[in-house]
Coordinates of C-alpha atoms and ligand atoms in Angstrom, one line a residue:
X900 CA 118.4 116.0 116.4
X901 CA 116.2 118.7 117.0
X902 CA 114.2 119.7 120.1
X903 CA 111.7 121.6 120.8
X904 CA 111.1 124.3 124.1
X905 CA 108.4 125.7 125.3
X906 CA 108.1 128.8 128.2
X907 CA 104.6 127.6 129.5
X908 CA 101.9 130.3 130.9
X909 CA 100.6 132.3 127.9
X910 CA 97.1 132.4 127.0
X911 CA 96.9 132.2 122.8
X912 CA 95.6 134.5 121.0
X913 CA 95.1 135.3 117.5
X914 CA 94.2 133.2 113.6
X915 CA 96.2 130.7 112.6
X916 CA 95.9 129.3 108.5
X917 CA 94.9 125.3 109.2
X918 CA 97.0 123.8 106.2
X919 CA 95.4 120.9 103.3
X920 CA 95.2 117.3 105.4
X921 CA 98.2 114.9 105.3
X922 CA 96.0 111.7 105.1
X923 CA 93.6 113.6 102.5
X924 CA 97.4 113.7 100.5
X925 CA 98.6 110.8 100.9
X926 CA 96.4 108.4 99.5
X927 CA 96.0 111.2 97.3
X928 CA 99.0 111.3 95.5
X929 CA 99.9 107.6 95.7
X930 CA 96.0 107.4 93.2
X931 CA 97.9 109.9 90.9
X932 CA 99.4 106.2 90.1
X933 CA 95.9 105.8 88.5
X934 CA 96.1 108.9 85.8
X935 CA 97.2 107.8 82.1
X936 CA 98.4 112.0 82.2
X937 CA 100.1 114.6 85.0
X938 CA 98.2 115.3 87.7
X939 CA 99.0 118.5 89.8
X940 CA 97.5 119.0 93.2
X941 CA 97.8 121.6 95.5
X942 CA 97.1 122.6 99.4
X943 CA 99.7 119.8 99.8
X944 CA 101.3 120.9 103.7
X945 CA 104.9 120.4 103.8
X946 CA 105.3 117.4 106.6
X947 CA 107.9 114.8 105.9
X948 CA 105.2 112.2 105.0
X949 CA 104.7 113.2 101.9
X950 CA 108.5 114.5 101.6
X951 CA 108.6 109.8 102.2
X952 CA 105.3 109.2 99.4
X953 CA 106.7 111.6 97.2
X954 CA 110.9 109.9 97.6
X955 CA 108.6 107.0 97.6
X956 CA 107.0 107.8 93.9
X957 CA 110.7 108.8 92.5
X958 CA 112.1 105.5 94.0
X959 CA 109.8 103.5 90.9
X960 CA 111.0 106.1 88.9
X961 CA 107.6 108.6 88.3
X962 CA 108.3 111.6 88.0
X963 CA 107.6 114.3 90.8
X964 CA 107.3 118.2 90.1
X965 CA 107.1 120.5 93.5
X966 CA 107.2 124.1 92.7
X967 CA 107.3 127.1 95.6
X968 CA 103.7 126.8 96.5
X969 CA 103.7 122.8 97.7
X970 CA 101.6 122.1 94.1
X971 CA 103.0 119.2 92.9
X972 CA 102.5 117.8 89.4
X973 CA 102.5 113.8 88.9
X974 CA 103.1 112.2 85.7
X975 CA 102.8 108.3 86.1
X976 CA 104.1 107.6 82.8
X977 CA 107.5 107.1 83.3
X978 CA 107.3 104.7 85.6
X979 CA 110.0 101.9 85.9
X980 CA 110.0 99.4 89.4
X981 CA 107.0 99.0 90.9
X982 CA 108.6 98.1 94.0
X983 CA 108.2 99.9 97.8
X984 CA 111.2 98.9 99.2
X985 CA 111.5 98.4 103.2
X986 CA 113.3 100.9 104.1
X987 CA 111.1 103.2 102.8
X988 CA 107.9 101.7 104.0
X989 CA 109.7 101.2 107.3
X990 CA 109.6 105.0 107.8
X991 CA 106.1 105.7 106.3
X992 CA 103.0 102.7 106.9
X993 CA 100.5 104.6 104.5
X994 CA 103.7 103.4 102.1
X995 CA 100.7 100.3 101.8
X996 CA 98.8 103.0 100.0
X997 CA 100.7 102.4 96.5
X998 CA 99.1 98.6 96.8
X999 CA 95.7 99.1 95.3
X1000 CA 96.3 101.9 93.1
X1001 CA 99.8 99.6 91.7
X1002 CA 98.1 96.5 90.5
X1003 CA 95.0 98.2 89.1
X1004 CA 97.2 100.1 86.9
X1005 CA 100.4 98.0 86.3
X1006 CA 98.9 94.6 87.5
X1007 CA 101.5 94.2 89.8
X1008 CA 102.7 95.6 93.0
X1009 CA 106.0 94.1 95.5
X1010 CA 104.7 96.4 97.9
X1011 CA 107.4 95.7 102.0
X1012 CA 105.0 94.9 104.7
X1013 CA 105.1 97.6 107.2
X1014 CA 104.8 95.8 110.3
X1015 CA 105.7 97.2 114.2
X1016 CA 104.3 100.5 115.4
X1017 CA 104.3 102.5 118.3
X1018 CA 100.8 102.9 118.2
X1019 CA 99.3 99.6 118.1
X1020 CA 99.6 96.1 116.2
X1021 CA 98.1 97.6 112.5
X1022 CA 97.5 95.1 110.0
X1023 CA 96.9 95.4 106.3
X1024 CA 95.0 91.9 106.1
X1025 CA 92.4 93.4 104.4
X1026 CA 93.3 95.1 102.1
X1027 CA 95.0 92.2 101.5
X1028 CA 91.6 89.8 101.5
X1029 CA 89.9 92.3 99.2
X1030 CA 92.4 92.4 96.8
X1031 CA 92.3 88.8 96.6
X1032 CA 88.5 88.8 96.3
X1033 CA 89.2 91.5 93.0
X1034 CA 90.7 88.1 91.4
X1035 CA 94.4 89.0 92.2
X1036 CA 97.4 86.4 93.3
X1037 CA 99.0 87.8 96.7
X1038 CA 101.7 85.8 98.4
X1039 CA 104.1 87.1 101.2
X1040 CA 107.9 86.7 100.1
X1041 CA 110.7 88.2 102.3
X1042 CA 109.0 90.0 103.8
X1043 CA 106.7 91.6 101.0
X1044 CA 104.0 91.4 99.6
X1045 CA 103.3 90.6 95.8
X1046 CA 100.6 90.8 94.1
X1047 CA 99.8 90.5 90.2
X1048 CA 96.6 90.4 88.7
X1049 CA 96.0 90.8 84.6
X1050 CA 92.8 92.9 85.6
X1051 CA 91.6 92.8 88.9
X1052 CA 87.5 92.2 88.8
X1053 CA 85.3 93.8 90.7
X1054 CA 83.5 92.2 93.6
X1055 CA 81.1 92.8 96.7
X1056 CA 83.9 93.5 99.6
X1057 CA 82.5 93.7 103.1
X1058 CA 85.4 94.5 105.5
X1059 CA 86.1 93.3 109.2
X1060 CA 86.9 96.2 111.3
X1061 CA 85.7 99.6 109.3
X1062 CA 89.8 100.4 107.9
X1063 CA 91.2 104.5 106.5
X1064 CA 93.7 103.5 104.3
X1065 CA 92.2 99.9 104.2
X1066 CA 89.2 101.7 102.3
X1067 CA 91.2 104.3 100.4
X1068 CA 92.9 100.8 98.6
X1069 CA 90.4 99.3 97.3
X1070 CA 89.0 102.2 96.6
X1071 CA 91.6 103.0 94.5
X1072 CA 92.1 99.1 93.2
X1073 CA 87.9 99.3 92.4
X1074 CA 87.9 102.1 90.1
X1075 CA 90.1 100.4 87.2
X1076 CA 88.5 97.2 88.2
X1077 CA 86.4 95.8 85.7
X1078 CA 82.8 95.7 86.7
X1079 CA 80.9 96.6 89.6
X1080 CA 83.1 96.7 93.1
X1081 CA 80.7 97.9 96.3
X1082 CA 82.7 98.2 99.2
X1083 CA 81.0 97.3 102.9
X1084 CA 81.1 98.7 106.7
X1085 CA 83.4 101.0 104.1
X1086 CA 84.7 103.9 106.4
X1087 CA 83.3 107.1 106.3
X1088 CA 86.2 109.7 107.0
X1089 CA 86.6 113.1 105.3
X1090 CA 90.1 111.7 103.6
X1091 CA 88.0 108.9 102.4
X1092 CA 85.4 111.6 100.5
X1093 CA 88.1 113.8 98.9
X1094 CA 90.1 111.1 97.9
X1095 CA 86.9 109.8 95.8
X1096 CA 86.3 113.5 94.5
X1097 CA 89.9 113.5 93.6
X1098 CA 89.1 110.1 91.4
X1099 CA 86.2 111.4 89.9
X1100 CA 87.6 114.4 88.6
X1101 CA 89.9 112.1 86.7
X1102 CA 87.4 109.9 85.9
X1103 CA 86.4 107.1 88.0
X1104 CA 82.4 106.0 88.9
X1105 CA 82.0 106.5 92.9
X1106 CA 78.7 106.4 95.1
X1107 CA 78.9 106.4 97.8
X1108 CA 81.6 107.8 99.4
X1109 CA 81.5 108.9 102.6
X1110 CA 78.8 106.4 104.1
X1111 CA 79.7 102.9 105.1
X1112 CA 78.7 101.9 101.5
X1113 CA 80.6 102.9 98.0
X1114 CA 79.9 101.4 95.1
X1115 CA 82.2 101.9 91.9
X1116 CA 81.8 100.7 88.8
X1117 CA 85.2 100.1 86.6
X1118 CA 86.3 102.3 84.1
X1119 CA 89.2 101.3 81.3
X1120 CA 90.9 104.1 81.9
X1121 CA 91.4 107.7 84.0
X1122 CA 93.2 111.3 82.8
X1123 CA 95.5 114.1 84.4
X1124 CA 93.6 116.2 86.7
X1125 CA 94.9 119.2 88.9
X1126 CA 92.7 118.6 92.8
X1127 CA 93.0 120.8 95.6
X1128 CA 92.9 119.1 99.2
X1129 CA 90.2 119.3 102.0
X1130 CA 92.3 121.0 105.3
X1131 CA 93.5 119.0 108.0
X1132 CA 90.6 118.5 110.7
X1133 CA 93.3 117.0 112.8
X1134 CA 95.9 120.1 113.0
X1135 CA 92.7 122.2 112.9
X1136 CA 91.3 120.5 116.7
X1137 CA 95.0 120.7 117.9
X1138 CA 95.4 124.8 117.3
X1139 CA 91.0 124.5 119.0
X1140 CA 92.5 122.1 122.3
X1141 CA 95.5 125.0 122.3
X1142 CA 93.4 127.7 122.7
X1143 CA 91.2 126.0 125.2
X1144 CA 93.9 124.5 126.9
X1145 CA 95.7 127.8 127.3
X1146 CA 92.8 129.8 128.5
X1147 CA 92.8 131.6 125.0
X1148 CA 91.0 132.2 122.0
X1149 CA 92.5 131.0 119.4
X1150 CA 90.6 131.5 115.0
X1151 CA 91.3 128.9 112.6
X1152 CA 91.3 129.7 109.2
X1153 CA 91.2 127.6 106.2
X1154 CA 89.1 124.4 107.5
X1155 CA 86.1 122.6 107.0
X1156 CA 83.8 123.2 110.5
X1157 CA 81.2 120.3 109.8
X1158 CA 84.3 118.0 109.6
X1159 CA 84.3 118.6 113.3
X1160 CA 81.7 118.4 114.4
X1161 CA 82.5 115.4 117.7
X1162 CA 85.7 117.9 118.7
X1163 CA 83.4 120.9 118.9
X1164 CA 80.7 119.0 120.7
X1165 CA 84.2 118.4 123.6
X1166 CA 85.1 121.5 123.2
X1167 CA 82.1 123.0 124.3
X1168 CA 82.0 120.1 127.0
X1169 CA 84.8 121.9 129.0
X1170 CA 83.2 125.0 128.9
X1171 CA 85.0 127.1 125.7
X1172 CA 82.8 129.4 123.9
X1173 CA 82.6 128.2 120.0
X1174 CA 82.1 130.1 117.5
X1175 CA 81.7 128.8 113.7
X1176 CA 81.3 130.4 110.3
X1177 CA 82.6 129.7 106.5
X1178 CA 86.2 128.2 106.4
X1179 CA 86.5 128.7 110.3
X1180 CA 86.6 128.1 114.1
X1181 CA 86.7 130.2 116.6
X1182 CA 87.4 129.2 120.4
X1183 CA 86.9 131.2 123.7
X1184 CA 88.0 130.3 126.8
X1185 CA 88.2 133.6 128.4
X1186 CA 90.4 132.9 131.1
X1187 CA 88.8 129.8 132.5
X1188 CA 90.1 126.7 133.5
X1189 CA 88.6 124.1 131.2
X1190 CA 86.2 121.5 132.4
X1191 CA 87.1 117.7 132.4
X1192 CA 85.7 115.6 129.3
X1193 CA 85.3 111.9 128.8
X1194 CA 86.0 110.6 125.2
X1195 CA 85.2 107.6 123.0
X1196 CA 87.7 107.4 119.8
X1197 CA 85.5 105.4 117.2
X1198 CA 85.4 106.0 113.1
X1199 CA 84.4 108.8 112.2
X1200 CA 81.9 110.5 113.0
X1201 CA 82.5 109.8 116.0
X1202 CA 85.2 111.4 118.2
X1203 CA 88.7 110.7 116.2
X1204 CA 91.2 108.8 117.6
X1205 CA 93.6 111.2 116.5
X1206 CA 92.5 113.6 119.0
X1207 CA 92.9 112.2 121.7
X1208 CA 95.9 112.8 123.0
X1209 CA 95.4 116.4 122.5
X1210 CA 92.4 115.8 125.1
X1211 CA 94.6 114.1 127.5
X1212 CA 96.4 117.1 127.8
X1213 CA 92.9 119.0 128.0
X1214 CA 92.2 117.3 131.3
X1215 CA 95.2 117.2 133.0
X1216 CA 94.2 120.9 134.1
X1217 CA 90.9 120.3 134.0
X1218 CA 88.6 121.0 136.6
X1219 CA 86.9 117.3 137.8
X1220 CA 87.8 113.9 136.6
X1221 CA 87.8 113.0 132.6
X1222 CA 88.2 109.6 130.7
X1223 CA 89.5 109.0 127.7
X1224 CA 89.1 105.3 126.2
X1225 CA 90.6 104.4 123.2
X1226 CA 88.5 101.8 121.0
X1227 CA 90.4 102.1 117.9
X1228 CA 94.5 101.6 118.4
X1229 CA 95.2 99.3 121.6
X1230 CA 98.9 101.1 122.7
X1231 CA 97.8 104.8 122.3
X1232 CA 98.2 105.7 125.5
X1233 CA 102.2 106.8 125.5
X1234 CA 101.7 109.6 125.9
X1235 CA 100.3 109.3 129.7
X1236 CA 103.4 108.3 130.7
X1237 CA 104.4 111.0 129.5
X1238 CA 102.3 113.7 131.2
X1239 CA 102.3 111.7 134.2
X1240 CA 106.5 113.7 135.0
X1241 CA 104.8 116.7 134.3
X1242 CA 102.8 116.1 137.4
X1243 CA 99.8 114.8 135.4
X1244 CA 97.1 112.2 137.9
X1245 CA 96.7 109.7 135.6
X1246 CA 95.9 105.9 136.1
X1247 CA 95.0 103.4 133.1
X1248 CA 92.9 101.0 133.1
X1249 CA 93.0 98.6 129.9
X1250 CA 92.2 100.9 127.8
X1251 CA 90.7 103.6 129.3
X1252 CA 92.9 106.6 130.7
X1253 CA 91.5 108.3 134.2
X1254 CA 92.9 111.4 134.6
X1255 CA 92.2 113.6 137.4
X1256 CA 93.4 117.2 136.9
X1257 CA 95.7 118.7 138.6
X1258 CA 95.7 123.2 139.3
X1259 CA 99.3 123.1 137.3
X1260 CA 102.0 120.8 135.2
X1261 CA 105.4 121.2 136.1
X1262 CA 108.1 121.8 133.6
X1263 CA 110.0 118.3 132.4
X1264 CA 112.2 117.1 129.5
X1265 CA 110.1 115.1 127.9
X1266 CA 110.2 112.2 124.2
X1267 CA 107.8 112.3 121.5
X1268 CA 106.8 108.4 120.8
X1269 CA 104.2 109.2 117.6
X1270 CA 103.1 112.0 115.7
X1271 CA 99.7 112.6 117.7
X1272 CA 101.6 112.1 121.3
X1273 CA 104.0 114.6 120.5
X1274 CA 101.0 117.1 119.3
X1275 CA 99.4 115.9 123.5
X1276 CA 103.1 117.1 124.5
X1277 CA 103.5 120.5 123.3
X1278 CA 99.9 121.4 124.6
X1279 CA 101.0 120.7 128.2
X1280 CA 104.6 122.2 128.0
X1281 CA 101.8 125.4 127.3
X1282 CA 100.2 124.8 129.9
X1283 CA 103.5 123.8 132.0
X1284 CA 105.7 126.0 134.5
X1285 CA 109.2 126.6 133.8
X1286 CA 110.3 125.3 130.6
X1287 CA 109.2 122.0 129.1
X1288 CA 111.6 120.8 126.1
X1289 CA 110.7 118.0 124.1
X1290 CA 113.0 115.6 122.5
X1291 CA 112.3 113.3 119.2
X1292 CA 110.4 115.8 117.7
X1293 CA 110.4 114.3 114.6
X1294 CA 107.1 113.3 114.6
X1295 CA 105.9 115.9 115.4
X1296 CA 107.1 117.1 111.6
X1297 CA 105.9 114.1 110.3
X1298 CA 102.2 116.0 110.7
X1299 CA 102.1 119.3 111.7
X1300 CA 103.5 121.8 109.5
X1301 CA 105.2 124.5 111.2
X1302 CA 104.0 123.9 114.3
X1303 CA 106.3 126.3 116.2
X1304 CA 106.3 129.6 113.8
X1305 CA 102.1 128.8 113.8
X1306 CA 102.2 128.5 117.2
X1307 CA 104.6 131.0 118.1
X1308 CA 102.1 134.0 116.0
X1309 CA 99.3 133.2 118.5
X1310 CA 101.6 133.9 120.9
X1311 CA 103.7 130.8 122.4
X1312 CA 106.6 131.8 123.7
X1313 CA 108.7 128.5 121.7
X1314 CA 111.6 126.9 119.9
X1315 CA 112.8 124.4 118.0
X1316 CA 116.7 124.2 119.2
X1317 CA 119.5 121.8 118.3
X1318 CA 119.8 119.1 120.7
Ligands
EPU1352 N1 93.2 96.7 111.2 C1 93.2 95.8 110.7 N2 93.3 95.4 109.4 C2 93.7 96.1 108.4 C3 93.4 97.6 108.9 C4 93.2 97.7 110.0 O1 92.3 94.5 112.1 O2 93.7 95.5 107.2 C5 93.2 97.8 112.4 C6 94.0 98.2 113.1 O3 95.0 97.2 113.3 C7 93.3 99.4 114.0 C8 91.5 99.3 112.8 O4 92.1 98.6 112.2 O5 93.0 99.2 114.7 C9 91.6 100.7 112.2 O6 92.8 101.3 111.4 P1 93.2 101.8 110.1 O7 93.2 101.3 109.6 O8 91.6 102.7 109.9 O9 94.2 102.7 110.5 P2 95.0 103.2 109.1 O10 94.5 102.7 107.4 O11 96.2 102.8 109.3 C10 94.6 105.7 109.4 C11 95.6 107.4 109.5 C12 95.4 106.9 110.8 C13 94.4 107.5 111.9 C14 93.9 106.2 111.4 C15 91.9 105.8 112.5 C16 96.3 107.8 107.6 C17 97.5 107.5 106.2 N3 96.7 107.0 108.4 O12 95.4 105.4 109.6 O13 97.1 108.7 110.8 O14 94.5 107.7 113.2 O15 93.5 105.9 110.4 O16 91.4 107.1 112.0 O17 95.2 108.8 106.8 C18 97.8 110.4 112.3 O18 98.1 110.6 111.9 O19 98.7 110.2 113.0 C19 97.8 108.5 112.2 C20 97.8 107.6 112.7

């Protein structure tokens, strides 16, 4: 297994192009199952999770081709088995996103329950209850969700918690249902909006995506289309923090600045100068030490849970005391324990981490435990004195395309080495 080796202490300088969004690509690729004809998707990031989703469709018999520019073509016509097997679902929870499309388009879906997760319990009860309200017969057997419906019926769904993939699954089910579906308390994340725009390009009738009330008029069929995935706001935010934490100047290109409002506010609070233009954001820390910031995660448009760990890294070397409160997932602080091993002063009180900034971190061997936790360890490594070795970096390859190459272009001393 590879590891990342980082020699910290270099202020990052330069520009980095941001890839397509992982969390938009996954539902869009799953949503291609709804089409009558071939679907082409471009600006797809080269990531392990995307490969896993493609492999899942391939196992079902769906034809998927990829060209050298990571443009994917998906033709659902060849499907022969509506099953998402355990051995694939256990490697990627987002496999649950095939449940809604399979049921809506083919009348059946057998999807393994995802099980435990490194960041929290992450149940899928809201996905299941919504489909049942739309008339699906669902039972759990042998660890699988077995769902059947000759045609789903439109319904008013009031989601008990804001859930991103839950909203996406129900939206994909509703577009081919008979009649009107209203999703109340819907997730407003840009990735939900991107999925809705993709479905609209296929002929779906959707209003209100991006608000907490999505209204869908079911249609009889959806056609193939070509769609370009939106830029990854979390990848962009991670590189901006990399600029800030190292006292450098980093510009992220090919981004949607409006999707990063909550992150930009916190970078400014930390003392960075932030410039925004058409498709780019630049953070300039001018060699200064960041000021500690307080973060509270919540559904979009509030501060994203997927950026919490990166700001925790920033707080470890900031002046003052910062707090990080995680309200979405119950166990998303594993990175805090690893950063303590690098000299960070962090106290945990329930779902809040209290971080007293230290003058410097010292390098140590650390272990990645989930995707965003790994990103925060890379950031800590970029400022630590000495050589940080990060193990289990398969987590980072799930969500950051060529991270060591992009950071090296900004001047970081980082390399991937076999363990
Ligand atoms: N929840 C339920 N029941 C459900 C569904 C969710 O109780 O049926 C709870 C969860 O346990 C959690 C909360 O609702 O406490 C919100 O979870 P959500 O369902 O929104 O998370 P998700 O859809 O499983 C997506 C992203 C995550 C991101 C979260 C929150 C994808 C593929 N994944 O997960 O991304 O953290 O939304 O924004 O879109 C990542 O990229 O590193 C990542 C974990």
